[in-house]
PDB file of C-alpha atoms in Angstrom:
ATOM      1  CA  MET A   1      -0.057   0.014  -0.050  1.00  0.00           C
ATOM      2  CA  SER A   2       1.253   3.470  -0.735  1.00  0.00           C
ATOM      3  CA  SER A   3       2.418   5.708   2.062  1.00  0.00           C
ATOM      4  CA  GLU A   4       0.092   8.472   0.801  1.00  0.00           C
ATOM      5  CA  ASN A   5      -2.923   5.991   1.292  1.00  0.00           C
ATOM      6  CA  LEU A   6      -1.749   5.197   4.727  1.00  0.00           C
ATOM      7  CA  VAL A   7      -1.502   8.936   5.624  1.00  0.00           C
ATOM      8  CA  LYS A   8      -4.995   9.392   4.264  1.00  0.00           C
ATOM      9  CA  MET A   9      -6.391   6.582   6.213  1.00  0.00           C
ATOM     10  CA  ALA A  10      -4.645   7.624   9.364  1.00  0.00           C
ATOM     11  CA  ASN A  11      -6.051  11.095   8.954  1.00  0.00           C
ATOM     12  CA  GLN A  12      -9.548   9.757   8.523  1.00  0.00           C
ATOM     13  CA  ILE A  13      -9.193   7.815  11.750  1.00  0.00           C
ATOM     14  CA  ALA A  14      -8.192  10.968  13.410  1.00  0.00           C
ATOM     15  CA  HIS A  15     -11.072  12.960  11.987  1.00  0.00           C
ATOM     16  CA  TYR A  16     -13.480  10.301  13.344  1.00  0.00           C
ATOM     17  CA  PHE A  17     -12.142  11.134  16.785  1.00  0.00           C
ATOM     18  CA  ASP A  18     -12.488  14.828  16.306  1.00  0.00           C
ATOM     19  CA  SER A  19     -15.777  14.857  18.179  1.00  0.00           C
ATOM     20  CA  GLU A  20     -14.147  13.348  21.251  1.00  0.00           C
ATOM     21  CA  PRO A  21     -13.812  16.271  23.763  1.00  0.00           C
ATOM     22  CA  ASP A  22     -11.007  14.594  25.751  1.00  0.00           C
ATOM     23  CA  HIS A  23      -7.877  14.978  23.636  1.00  0.00           C
ATOM     24  CA  ALA A  24      -6.153  12.202  25.465  1.00  0.00           C
ATOM     25  CA  LEU A  25      -8.939   9.828  24.804  1.00  0.00           C
ATOM     26  CA  ALA A  26      -8.996  10.751  21.190  1.00  0.00           C
ATOM     27  CA  VAL A  27      -5.274  10.099  20.875  1.00  0.00           C
ATOM     28  CA  GLN A  28      -5.601   6.692  22.789  1.00  0.00           C
ATOM     29  CA  GLY A  29      -8.518   5.776  20.396  1.00  0.00           C
ATOM     30  CA  ILE A  30      -6.327   6.383  17.380  1.00  0.00           C
ATOM     31  CA  ARG A  31      -3.459   4.360  18.916  1.00  0.00           C
ATOM     32  CA  GLN A  32      -5.783   1.523  19.811  1.00  0.00           C
ATOM     33  CA  HIS A  33      -7.237   1.553  16.228  1.00  0.00           C
ATOM     34  CA  LEU A  34      -3.819   1.376  14.668  1.00  0.00           C
ATOM     35  CA  GLN A  35      -2.776  -1.432  16.968  1.00  0.00           C
ATOM     36  CA  SER A  36      -5.967  -3.578  16.571  1.00  0.00           C
ATOM     37  CA  PHE A  37      -6.613  -3.112  12.809  1.00  0.00           C
ATOM     38  CA  TRP A  38      -3.312  -2.134  11.077  1.00  0.00           C
ATOM     39  CA  THR A  39      -0.561  -4.742  10.449  1.00  0.00           C
ATOM     40  CA  PRO A  40       2.878  -3.979  11.938  1.00  0.00           C
ATOM     41  CA  ALA A  41       4.129  -3.438   8.437  1.00  0.00           C
ATOM     42  CA  MET A  42       1.564  -0.718   7.907  1.00  0.00           C
ATOM     43  CA  ARG A  43       2.446   0.997  11.145  1.00  0.00           C
ATOM     44  CA  ARG A  44       6.084   0.743  10.349  1.00  0.00           C
ATOM     45  CA  GLN A  45       5.562   2.162   6.928  1.00  0.00           C
ATOM     46  CA  LEU A  46       3.486   5.173   8.254  1.00  0.00           C
ATOM     47  CA  GLY A  47       6.112   5.818  11.022  1.00  0.00           C
ATOM     48  CA  GLU A  48       8.920   5.736   8.471  1.00  0.00           C
ATOM     49  CA  TRP A  49       6.972   8.173   6.184  1.00  0.00           C
ATOM     50  CA  VAL A  50       6.215  10.511   9.155  1.00  0.00           C
ATOM     51  CA  GLU A  51       9.906  10.510   9.992  1.00  0.00           C
ATOM     52  CA  ALA A  52      11.079  11.180   6.492  1.00  0.00           C
ATOM     53  CA  ASN A  53       8.439  13.937   5.880  1.00  0.00           C
ATOM     54  CA  THR A  54       8.759  15.432   9.272  1.00  0.00           C
ATOM     55  CA  GLY A  55       5.033  14.665   9.876  1.00  0.00           C
ATOM     56  CA  GLN A  56       3.874  17.177   7.285  1.00  0.00           C
ATOM     57  CA  GLY A  57       0.339  16.390   6.296  1.00  0.00           C
ATOM     58  CA  VAL A  58      -0.438  14.131   9.192  1.00  0.00           C
ATOM     59  CA  ASP A  59      -3.019  15.013  11.779  1.00  0.00           C
ATOM     60  CA  PRO A  60      -1.326  16.047  15.045  1.00  0.00           C
ATOM     61  CA  LYS A  61      -3.428  13.356  16.974  1.00  0.00           C
ATOM     62  CA  VAL A  62      -1.983  10.693  14.703  1.00  0.00           C
ATOM     63  CA  LEU A  63       1.467  11.885  15.413  1.00  0.00           C
ATOM     64  CA  GLU A  64       0.919  11.678  19.137  1.00  0.00           C
ATOM     65  CA  ALA A  65      -0.665   8.174  18.834  1.00  0.00           C
ATOM     66  CA  LEU A  66       2.437   7.062  16.965  1.00  0.00           C
ATOM     67  CA  SER A  67       4.933   8.262  19.638  1.00  0.00           C
TER      68      SER A  67
END
């Protein structure tokens, strides 16, 4: 899967949690989703893309969930 698609999907997950008023719970929800439904290879590829592109274009909640 392309890195751009992974970024798009991760951002869609983050936008789902935009309605969560507790920021920490939103980040935890994103983290849990990535752990539960993404393969280790997908998470690794997203992390490598974020590192190479300084996180540009990735929702800040996703960046927190990855750290």
